[in-house]
CSV table of C-alpha atoms and ligand atoms in Angstrom, one decimal:
chain,number,residue,atom,x,y,z
A,1,MET,CA,7.3,-9.5,35.9
A,2,SER,CA,6.6,-10.2,32.3
A,3,ALA,CA,8.6,-8.5,29.6
A,4,GLY,CA,7.0,-5.4,28.0
A,5,PHE,CA,6.6,-4.7,24.3
A,6,VAL,CA,9.9,-4.2,22.5
A,7,PRO,CA,9.4,-2.8,18.9
A,8,PRO,CA,11.0,-5.2,16.4
A,9,PRO,CA,13.5,-3.7,14.0
A,10,TYR,CA,11.8,-1.6,11.3
A,11,PRO,CA,11.7,-3.9,8.2
A,12,TYR,CA,13.7,-1.6,5.9
A,13,ASP,CA,16.3,-0.8,8.6
A,14,ARG,CA,17.4,-4.4,8.2
A,15,LEU,CA,18.7,-3.5,4.8
A,16,ASP,CA,21.1,-0.9,6.2
A,17,ALA,CA,24.0,-3.4,6.2
A,18,LEU,CA,23.7,-4.1,2.5
A,19,LEU,CA,23.5,-0.4,1.4
A,20,PRO,CA,27.2,0.3,1.5
A,21,LEU,CA,27.9,-2.7,-0.8
A,22,ALA,CA,25.6,-1.2,-3.5
A,23,ASP,CA,26.8,2.4,-2.8
A,24,ALA,CA,30.4,1.4,-3.3
A,25,LEU,CA,29.9,1.1,-7.1
A,26,PRO,CA,30.7,4.1,-9.2
A,27,GLY,CA,27.4,6.1,-9.5
A,28,GLY,CA,26.2,4.9,-6.1
A,29,VAL,CA,23.2,2.8,-5.0
A,30,VAL,CA,20.1,2.5,-7.1
A,31,ASP,CA,17.5,2.0,-4.3
A,32,LEU,CA,14.6,-0.2,-5.4
A,33,SER,CA,13.8,-1.4,-1.9
A,34,ILE,CA,11.2,1.0,-0.7
A,35,GLY,CA,8.1,2.1,-2.7
A,36,THR,CA,8.8,5.8,-2.3
A,37,PRO,CA,7.9,7.8,-5.4
A,38,CYS,CA,10.8,9.7,-7.1
A,39,ASP,CA,8.9,11.6,-9.8
A,40,PRO,CA,7.7,15.2,-9.4
A,41,PRO,CA,4.2,16.1,-8.3
A,42,LEU,CA,2.1,18.5,-10.3
A,43,PRO,CA,3.5,22.1,-10.1
A,44,ALA,CA,-0.1,23.3,-9.3
A,45,VAL,CA,-0.2,20.9,-6.3
A,46,VAL,CA,3.1,22.3,-5.0
A,47,ALA,CA,1.8,25.8,-5.5
A,48,ALA,CA,-1.3,25.1,-3.5
A,49,LEU,CA,0.8,24.1,-0.5
A,50,SER,CA,1.8,27.7,-0.1
A,51,SER,CA,-1.3,29.6,-1.1
A,52,SER,CA,-4.2,28.1,0.9
A,53,ASN,CA,-4.0,30.5,3.8
A,54,SER,CA,-4.9,27.6,6.1
A,55,GLU,CA,-1.8,27.6,8.3
A,56,ARG,CA,-3.2,29.4,11.3
A,57,GLY,CA,-6.2,27.3,12.4
A,58,TYR,CA,-6.6,23.6,13.2
A,59,PRO,CA,-7.7,21.7,10.1
A,60,PRO,CA,-10.8,19.5,10.3
A,61,SER,CA,-9.8,15.9,11.1
A,62,ILE,CA,-12.3,14.5,8.7
A,63,GLY,CA,-11.1,16.8,5.9
A,64,THR,CA,-12.4,20.1,4.6
A,65,ASP,CA,-15.7,20.1,2.7
A,66,ASP,CA,-13.7,20.8,-0.5
A,67,LEU,CA,-11.4,17.8,0.1
A,68,ARG,CA,-14.2,15.4,0.9
A,69,ARG,CA,-16.1,16.6,-2.2
A,70,ALA,CA,-12.9,16.0,-4.2
A,71,PHE,CA,-12.6,12.4,-2.8
A,72,CYS,CA,-16.2,11.7,-3.8
A,73,ALA,CA,-15.8,13.3,-7.2
A,74,TRP,CA,-12.7,11.2,-7.9
A,75,LEU,CA,-14.5,8.0,-6.7
A,76,GLY,CA,-17.4,8.8,-9.0
A,77,ARG,CA,-15.2,9.5,-11.9
A,78,ARG,CA,-12.8,6.6,-11.5
A,79,PHE,CA,-15.2,3.8,-10.5
A,80,LYS,CA,-18.7,5.2,-11.1
A,81,VAL,CA,-19.5,4.7,-7.4
A,82,ASP,CA,-21.7,7.2,-5.6
A,83,VAL,CA,-20.4,8.1,-2.2
A,84,SER,CA,-21.6,11.1,-0.2
A,85,THR,CA,-19.3,13.4,1.7
A,86,ASP,CA,-20.4,12.0,5.1
A,87,GLN,CA,-19.3,8.5,4.0
A,88,VAL,CA,-15.6,9.6,3.5
A,89,ALA,CA,-12.9,11.1,5.7
A,90,ALA,CA,-9.3,12.1,5.5
A,91,CYS,CA,-6.3,10.3,7.0
A,92,VAL,CA,-2.7,11.3,7.4
A,93,GLY,CA,-1.5,9.2,4.5
A,94,THR,CA,-2.8,5.6,4.9
A,95,LYS,CA,0.0,4.0,7.0
A,96,GLU,CA,-1.2,5.6,10.2
A,97,PHE,CA,-4.7,4.4,9.4
A,98,VAL,CA,-3.5,0.8,8.8
A,99,GLY,CA,-1.4,0.9,11.9
A,100,THR,CA,-4.1,2.2,14.3
A,101,VAL,CA,-7.5,0.9,13.0
A,102,PRO,CA,-7.4,-2.4,14.9
A,103,GLN,CA,-7.2,-0.6,18.3
A,104,TRP,CA,-10.3,1.5,17.5
A,105,LEU,CA,-12.2,-1.6,16.3
A,106,LYS,CA,-11.1,-3.5,19.4
A,107,LEU,CA,-12.5,-0.7,21.6
A,108,ARG,CA,-15.8,-0.9,19.8
A,109,THR,CA,-16.0,-4.8,19.7
A,110,PRO,CA,-14.0,-5.9,22.8
A,111,ASP,CA,-15.1,-9.6,22.4
A,112,ARG,CA,-13.2,-9.9,19.1
A,113,ASP,CA,-9.4,-9.9,19.0
A,114,THR,CA,-8.1,-11.1,15.6
A,115,VAL,CA,-6.8,-9.2,12.6
A,116,LEU,CA,-6.9,-11.1,9.3
A,117,TYR,CA,-4.5,-10.0,6.5
A,118,PRO,CA,-2.9,-11.6,3.4
A,119,ALA,CA,0.0,-13.9,4.1
A,120,ALA,CA,2.2,-12.1,1.6
A,121,SER,CA,1.6,-8.4,2.4
A,122,TYR,CA,2.6,-5.0,3.5
A,123,PRO,CA,4.0,-5.4,7.1
A,124,THR,CA,1.9,-2.8,8.7
A,125,TYR,CA,-1.3,-5.0,8.7
A,126,GLU,CA,0.4,-7.3,11.1
A,127,MET,CA,2.0,-4.5,13.1
A,128,GLY,CA,-1.3,-2.7,13.5
A,129,ALA,CA,-2.7,-5.9,15.1
A,130,ILE,CA,0.3,-6.2,17.4
A,131,LEU,CA,0.1,-2.5,18.5
A,132,ALA,CA,-3.5,-3.1,19.4
A,133,GLY,CA,-2.7,-6.1,21.5
A,134,CYS,CA,-4.6,-8.2,19.0
A,135,ARG,CA,-3.9,-11.5,17.4
A,136,PRO,CA,-2.4,-11.1,13.9
A,137,LEU,CA,-3.5,-14.0,11.6
A,138,PRO,CA,-2.3,-14.2,8.1
A,139,VAL,CA,-4.8,-15.6,5.6
A,140,PRO,CA,-3.2,-18.0,3.1
A,141,VAL,CA,-3.0,-17.0,-0.5
A,142,LEU,CA,-3.8,-19.4,-3.3
A,143,ASP,CA,-0.7,-21.4,-4.4
A,144,ASP,CA,-1.7,-21.2,-8.1
A,145,GLY,CA,0.7,-18.3,-8.6
A,146,SER,CA,-2.2,-15.7,-8.5
A,147,PHE,CA,-1.5,-14.7,-4.8
A,148,ARG,CA,-5.2,-14.1,-4.3
A,149,LEU,CA,-6.6,-14.6,-0.8
A,150,ASP,CA,-7.8,-18.1,-0.1
A,151,LEU,CA,-11.0,-17.1,1.9
A,152,ALA,CA,-12.2,-20.6,2.1
A,153,ALA,CA,-9.1,-21.4,4.2
A,154,ILE,CA,-10.2,-19.2,7.0
A,155,ASP,CA,-11.3,-21.3,10.0
A,156,PRO,CA,-14.8,-20.4,11.1
A,157,ALA,CA,-13.5,-20.1,14.7
A,158,ASP,CA,-11.0,-17.4,13.5
A,159,ALA,CA,-13.7,-15.6,11.5
A,160,ALA,CA,-15.8,-15.5,14.7
A,161,ARG,CA,-12.9,-13.8,16.5
A,162,ALA,CA,-12.1,-11.4,13.6
A,163,LEU,CA,-12.2,-7.6,14.1
A,164,LEU,CA,-11.5,-7.1,10.4
A,165,LEU,CA,-10.1,-8.6,7.2
A,166,TRP,CA,-7.6,-6.7,5.2
A,167,VAL,CA,-7.5,-7.0,1.5
A,168,ASN,CA,-5.0,-5.2,-0.7
A,169,SER,CA,-5.5,-5.0,-4.4
A,170,PRO,CA,-3.3,-4.4,-6.4
A,171,GLY,CA,-1.3,-6.1,-3.7
A,172,ASN,CA,2.0,-5.1,-2.3
A,173,PRO,CA,4.4,-6.9,-2.8
A,174,THR,CA,2.7,-9.5,-5.1
A,175,GLY,CA,0.9,-7.2,-7.6
A,176,ALA,CA,-2.1,-9.5,-7.3
A,177,LEU,CA,-5.6,-8.3,-8.1
A,178,ASP,CA,-8.0,-9.8,-5.6
A,179,ASP,CA,-11.6,-10.7,-6.0
A,180,LEU,CA,-13.1,-7.8,-4.1
A,181,GLY,CA,-16.7,-8.9,-4.6
A,182,ALA,CA,-15.8,-12.2,-2.9
A,183,ALA,CA,-14.1,-10.5,-0.1
A,184,ALA,CA,-17.1,-8.2,0.5
A,185,ALA,CA,-19.4,-11.2,0.4
A,186,TRP,CA,-17.2,-13.2,2.8
A,187,GLY,CA,-17.2,-10.3,5.3
A,188,ARG,CA,-21.0,-9.9,5.2
A,189,ALA,CA,-21.5,-13.6,5.6
A,190,HIS,CA,-19.3,-13.7,8.7
A,191,GLY,CA,-20.1,-10.3,10.2
A,192,VAL,CA,-16.5,-9.1,9.7
A,193,PRO,CA,-15.8,-5.6,8.3
A,194,VAL,CA,-13.6,-5.8,5.2
A,195,PHE,CA,-10.9,-3.1,4.8
A,196,SER,CA,-9.7,-2.8,1.3
A,197,ASP,CA,-6.4,-1.0,0.8
A,198,GLU,CA,-6.5,0.3,-2.7
A,199,CYS,CA,-3.6,2.7,-2.7
A,200,TYR,CA,-2.1,1.2,-5.9
A,201,CYS,CA,-5.4,1.1,-7.9
A,202,GLU,CA,-4.3,3.7,-10.5
A,203,PHE,CA,-1.5,1.3,-11.5
A,204,THR,CA,-3.8,-1.6,-12.4
A,205,TRP,CA,-2.4,-3.3,-15.6
A,206,ASP,CA,-4.9,-6.2,-16.1
A,207,GLY,CA,-8.2,-4.4,-16.8
A,208,PRO,CA,-9.7,-1.3,-15.3
A,209,PRO,CA,-9.0,-0.2,-11.7
A,210,ARG,CA,-11.4,-1.6,-9.1
A,211,THR,CA,-12.7,-0.8,-5.7
A,212,ILE,CA,-14.6,-2.8,-3.1
A,213,LEU,CA,-17.2,0.0,-3.1
A,214,GLU,CA,-18.4,-1.3,-6.5
A,215,HIS,CA,-19.9,-4.2,-4.4
A,216,GLY,CA,-21.9,-1.9,-2.0
A,217,LEU,CA,-20.9,0.1,1.0
A,218,ASP,CA,-22.3,-2.2,3.6
A,219,GLY,CA,-19.6,-3.6,5.9
A,220,VAL,CA,-16.7,-2.4,3.8
A,221,ILE,CA,-14.2,0.4,3.8
A,222,ALA,CA,-11.9,1.4,0.9
A,223,LEU,CA,-8.7,3.1,1.7
A,224,HIS,CA,-7.0,5.4,-0.8
A,225,SER,CA,-3.8,7.5,-0.8
A,226,LEU,CA,-2.4,10.3,-2.9
A,227,SER,CA,1.2,9.1,-2.0
A,228,LYS,CA,1.4,6.8,-5.0
A,229,ARG,CA,-1.2,8.2,-7.3
A,230,SER,CA,0.1,11.8,-7.3
A,231,ASN,CA,3.7,11.4,-6.0
A,232,LEU,CA,2.8,13.0,-2.7
A,233,ALA,CA,4.1,10.6,-0.1
A,234,GLY,CA,5.8,13.5,1.7
A,235,VAL,CA,2.5,15.5,1.9
A,236,ARG,CA,0.5,12.8,3.7
A,237,VAL,CA,-3.1,12.8,2.3
A,238,GLY,CA,-5.2,9.7,2.2
A,239,PHE,CA,-8.9,8.9,2.8
A,240,TYR,CA,-11.3,6.1,3.8
A,241,ALA,CA,-14.8,5.7,2.5
A,242,GLY,CA,-17.6,3.2,2.8
A,243,ASP,CA,-20.0,1.8,5.4
A,244,PRO,CA,-21.7,4.8,7.0
A,245,ASP,CA,-21.7,3.5,10.6
A,246,LEU,CA,-18.0,2.5,10.4
A,247,VAL,CA,-17.0,5.8,8.8
A,248,HIS,CA,-18.9,7.7,11.4
A,249,TYR,CA,-17.3,5.8,14.3
A,250,LEU,CA,-13.8,6.2,12.9
A,251,ARG,CA,-14.3,9.9,12.2
A,252,GLU,CA,-15.3,10.4,15.8
A,253,VAL,CA,-12.6,8.4,17.4
A,254,ARG,CA,-9.9,9.8,15.2
A,255,LYS,CA,-11.0,13.4,16.0
A,256,HIS,CA,-10.2,12.6,19.7
A,257,VAL,CA,-6.7,11.4,18.8
A,258,GLY,CA,-6.0,14.5,16.7
A,259,MET,CA,-5.4,12.8,13.5
A,260,LEU,CA,-5.2,15.9,11.3
A,261,VAL,CA,-4.0,16.3,7.7
A,262,PRO,CA,-2.3,19.8,7.7
A,263,GLY,CA,-4.5,22.5,6.0
A,264,PRO,CA,-2.0,23.2,3.2
A,265,ALA,CA,-1.8,19.5,2.5
A,266,GLN,CA,-5.6,19.3,2.3
A,267,ALA,CA,-5.6,22.2,-0.2
A,268,ALA,CA,-3.0,20.4,-2.3
A,269,GLY,CA,-5.0,17.2,-2.2
A,270,VAL,CA,-8.0,19.0,-3.8
A,271,VAL,CA,-5.8,20.1,-6.7
A,272,ALA,CA,-4.2,16.7,-7.2
A,273,LEU,CA,-7.5,14.9,-7.1
A,274,ALA,CA,-9.0,17.1,-9.8
A,275,ASP,CA,-6.3,16.2,-12.3
A,276,ASP,CA,-6.0,12.8,-14.1
A,277,ASP,CA,-3.5,13.6,-16.8
A,278,HIS,CA,-0.5,13.4,-14.4
A,279,VAL,CA,-1.6,9.9,-13.4
A,280,VAL,CA,-1.6,8.8,-17.1
A,281,ALA,CA,2.0,10.1,-17.4
A,282,GLN,CA,3.0,8.3,-14.2
A,283,ARG,CA,1.4,5.0,-15.3
A,284,ASP,CA,3.5,5.2,-18.5
A,285,ARG,CA,6.7,5.8,-16.5
A,286,TYR,CA,6.1,2.8,-14.2
A,287,ARG,CA,5.1,0.5,-17.1
A,288,ARG,CA,8.3,1.2,-19.0
A,289,ARG,CA,10.4,0.7,-15.9
A,290,LEU,CA,8.7,-2.5,-15.0
A,291,GLU,CA,9.3,-3.9,-18.5
A,292,LEU,CA,12.9,-2.8,-18.6
A,293,LEU,CA,13.8,-4.1,-15.2
A,294,ALA,CA,11.9,-7.4,-15.6
A,295,ARG,CA,14.0,-8.1,-18.7
A,296,VAL,CA,17.2,-7.1,-17.1
A,297,PHE,CA,16.7,-9.2,-13.9
A,298,ALA,CA,15.5,-12.2,-15.9
A,299,LYS,CA,18.5,-12.1,-18.3
A,300,TRP,CA,21.0,-11.6,-15.5
A,301,SER,CA,19.7,-14.2,-13.1
A,302,GLY,CA,18.0,-16.7,-15.4
A,303,VAL,CA,14.9,-16.7,-13.3
A,304,ASP,CA,11.4,-15.9,-14.4
A,305,VAL,CA,10.4,-12.3,-13.6
A,306,PRO,CA,6.7,-11.9,-14.3
A,307,LEU,CA,5.1,-8.5,-14.9
A,308,PRO,CA,2.6,-7.7,-12.1
A,309,ALA,CA,-1.2,-7.5,-12.6
A,310,GLY,CA,-1.0,-4.2,-10.8
A,311,GLY,CA,1.3,-1.9,-8.7
A,312,PHE,CA,4.9,-0.9,-9.3
A,313,TYR,CA,6.7,-3.8,-7.9
A,314,LEU,CA,8.4,-6.8,-9.5
A,315,TRP,CA,7.9,-9.9,-7.2
A,316,PHE,CA,9.8,-13.0,-8.3
A,317,GLU,CA,11.1,-16.2,-7.0
A,318,VAL,CA,14.8,-16.7,-6.3
A,319,ASP,CA,16.9,-19.3,-4.6
A,320,GLY,CA,17.2,-17.3,-1.4
A,321,ASP,CA,16.0,-13.8,-0.7
A,322,TRP,CA,18.9,-12.4,1.3
A,323,ALA,CA,21.5,-14.1,-0.8
A,324,PHE,CA,20.0,-12.7,-4.0
A,325,THR,CA,19.6,-9.2,-2.5
A,326,GLU,CA,23.3,-9.2,-1.5
A,327,ARG,CA,24.5,-10.4,-4.8
A,328,LEU,CA,22.5,-7.8,-6.7
A,329,ALA,CA,23.8,-5.1,-4.3
A,330,ARG,CA,27.4,-6.2,-5.0
A,331,GLU,CA,27.2,-6.7,-8.7
A,332,GLY,CA,24.5,-4.3,-9.8
A,333,GLY,CA,24.6,-1.7,-7.1
A,334,ALA,CA,20.8,-2.1,-6.7
A,335,LEU,CA,19.0,-2.6,-3.5
A,336,VAL,CA,15.8,-4.7,-3.5
A,337,SER,CA,13.7,-6.1,-0.6
A,338,PRO,CA,14.0,-9.7,0.6
A,339,GLY,CA,10.6,-11.5,0.4
A,340,GLU,CA,10.8,-12.4,4.1
A,341,LEU,CA,9.9,-8.8,5.0
A,342,TYR,CA,6.4,-9.5,3.6
A,343,GLY,CA,5.7,-12.8,5.3
A,344,LYS,CA,7.9,-15.5,6.8
A,345,ALA,CA,7.0,-18.0,4.1
A,346,TYR,CA,8.4,-15.8,1.3
A,347,HIS,CA,12.1,-16.2,1.8
A,348,ARG,CA,12.4,-17.4,-1.7
A,349,TYR,CA,11.1,-14.2,-3.2
A,350,VAL,CA,12.4,-10.6,-3.7
A,351,ARG,CA,10.6,-7.4,-4.4
A,352,ALA,CA,11.9,-4.6,-6.6
A,353,ALA,CA,10.1,-1.2,-6.6
A,354,VAL,CA,10.6,0.6,-9.9
A,355,VAL,CA,10.9,4.0,-8.2
A,356,GLN,CA,14.1,5.1,-10.0
A,357,PRO,CA,14.3,6.9,-13.4
A,358,LEU,CA,15.2,4.9,-16.5
A,359,ASP,CA,18.7,6.2,-16.7
A,360,ARG,CA,19.4,4.7,-13.2
A,361,LEU,CA,17.8,1.4,-14.2
A,362,THR,CA,20.0,1.4,-17.3
A,363,LEU,CA,23.0,1.9,-15.1
A,364,VAL,CA,22.1,-1.2,-13.2
A,365,ALA,CA,21.7,-3.1,-16.5
A,366,GLU,CA,25.2,-2.0,-17.6
A,367,ARG,CA,26.7,-3.0,-14.3
A,368,LEU,CA,25.1,-6.4,-14.7
A,369,GLY,CA,26.3,-6.7,-18.2
A,370,VAL,CA,22.8,-6.9,-19.7
A,371,THR,CA,22.2,-5.0,-22.9
B,401,PLP,C1,-0.1,-1.6,0.7
B,401,PLP,C2,0.2,-0.2,1.2
B,401,PLP,N1,-0.7,0.4,2.0
B,401,PLP,C3,-0.5,1.6,2.5
B,401,PLP,C4,0.8,2.2,2.3
B,401,PLP,C5,1.0,3.5,3.0
B,401,PLP,O1,1.1,4.6,2.1
B,401,PLP,P1,0.8,6.1,2.6
B,401,PLP,O2,0.9,6.1,4.1
B,401,PLP,O3,1.9,6.9,2.0
B,401,PLP,O4,-0.6,6.4,2.1
B,401,PLP,C6,1.7,1.6,1.5
B,401,PLP,C7,3.0,2.3,1.3
B,401,PLP,O5,3.9,1.8,0.7
B,401,PLP,C8,1.4,0.3,1.0
B,401,PLP,O6,2.3,-0.3,0.2
């Protein structure tokens, strides 16, 4: 009998052993390992959670009319793209979407079995492929320091087997901004749907935020989340938008599984999407923290710590990821993520999420003796 599936350790659980080292310092651990927002959501959004009167009935899986209108209005405002309410649908945050979409695509296209995703990336792209019994295949990124996808490196035989290509811009962990037009064109040329995870788009530093939908809807899906934009990771509201046939198919299949954003969360999402001022304030917080922490880490360790083109992570090269992470935990009481969690080849990188207030980052600087 062959061995069945054994889930691997959850990536961040592997850091549990280092946490006590950091927590032993006076003031406790400053956790920069997971990209979980720490700043408050809008009070009006929190109020909407308790006043929607939507607790009793089942919420629509695709999202209420109001919520889908809010998604479309935001896309129009932010990117000047025109998407109709039947070309969008809600998801329960985006992680579940990333983790499950390969199995729905495999059912629809059983003669394809491969999921393509960036070699340095959010671990759920690979896990979604594994959970669908598919073949995960990392796409190399350019080695010019840009971390953009090297689409030309995809073997035509792999493209012919591909169910989808993931792009993620701004990218986690690298902060890279990809060429979304090139990705859309590659997908159309090879008959491969392109799924563009754009959950960090509001935190684009080099130029305006971008979406793959600016390059047409045909064969592409953009994925968005309120988790990072509006500090609502605990509320679980995301959405996907794009190719009408794909959206229709995913809406139908996801209804059957009962993928439902709770009604109060949908109501809160409408309020969050209508407001842009809180996003401006959040951008400012992340920017200041990125600049402070990049300076502190560079001065302390002597390595180059570049500011990202987007996102709220510092991603930088070190001698060894686990050794650096341990030393920083011991000496600075800060926990970062070893690069290996984002791709086997990245064991000489670490990622730091600037999800702690400035006074906590200043405490790390003081512990490290950086002024
Ligand atoms: C690249 C990327 N995609 C998706 C997600 C999932 O976010 P959520 O499920 O909160 O929308 C994350 C979370 O960190 C992420 O980094």
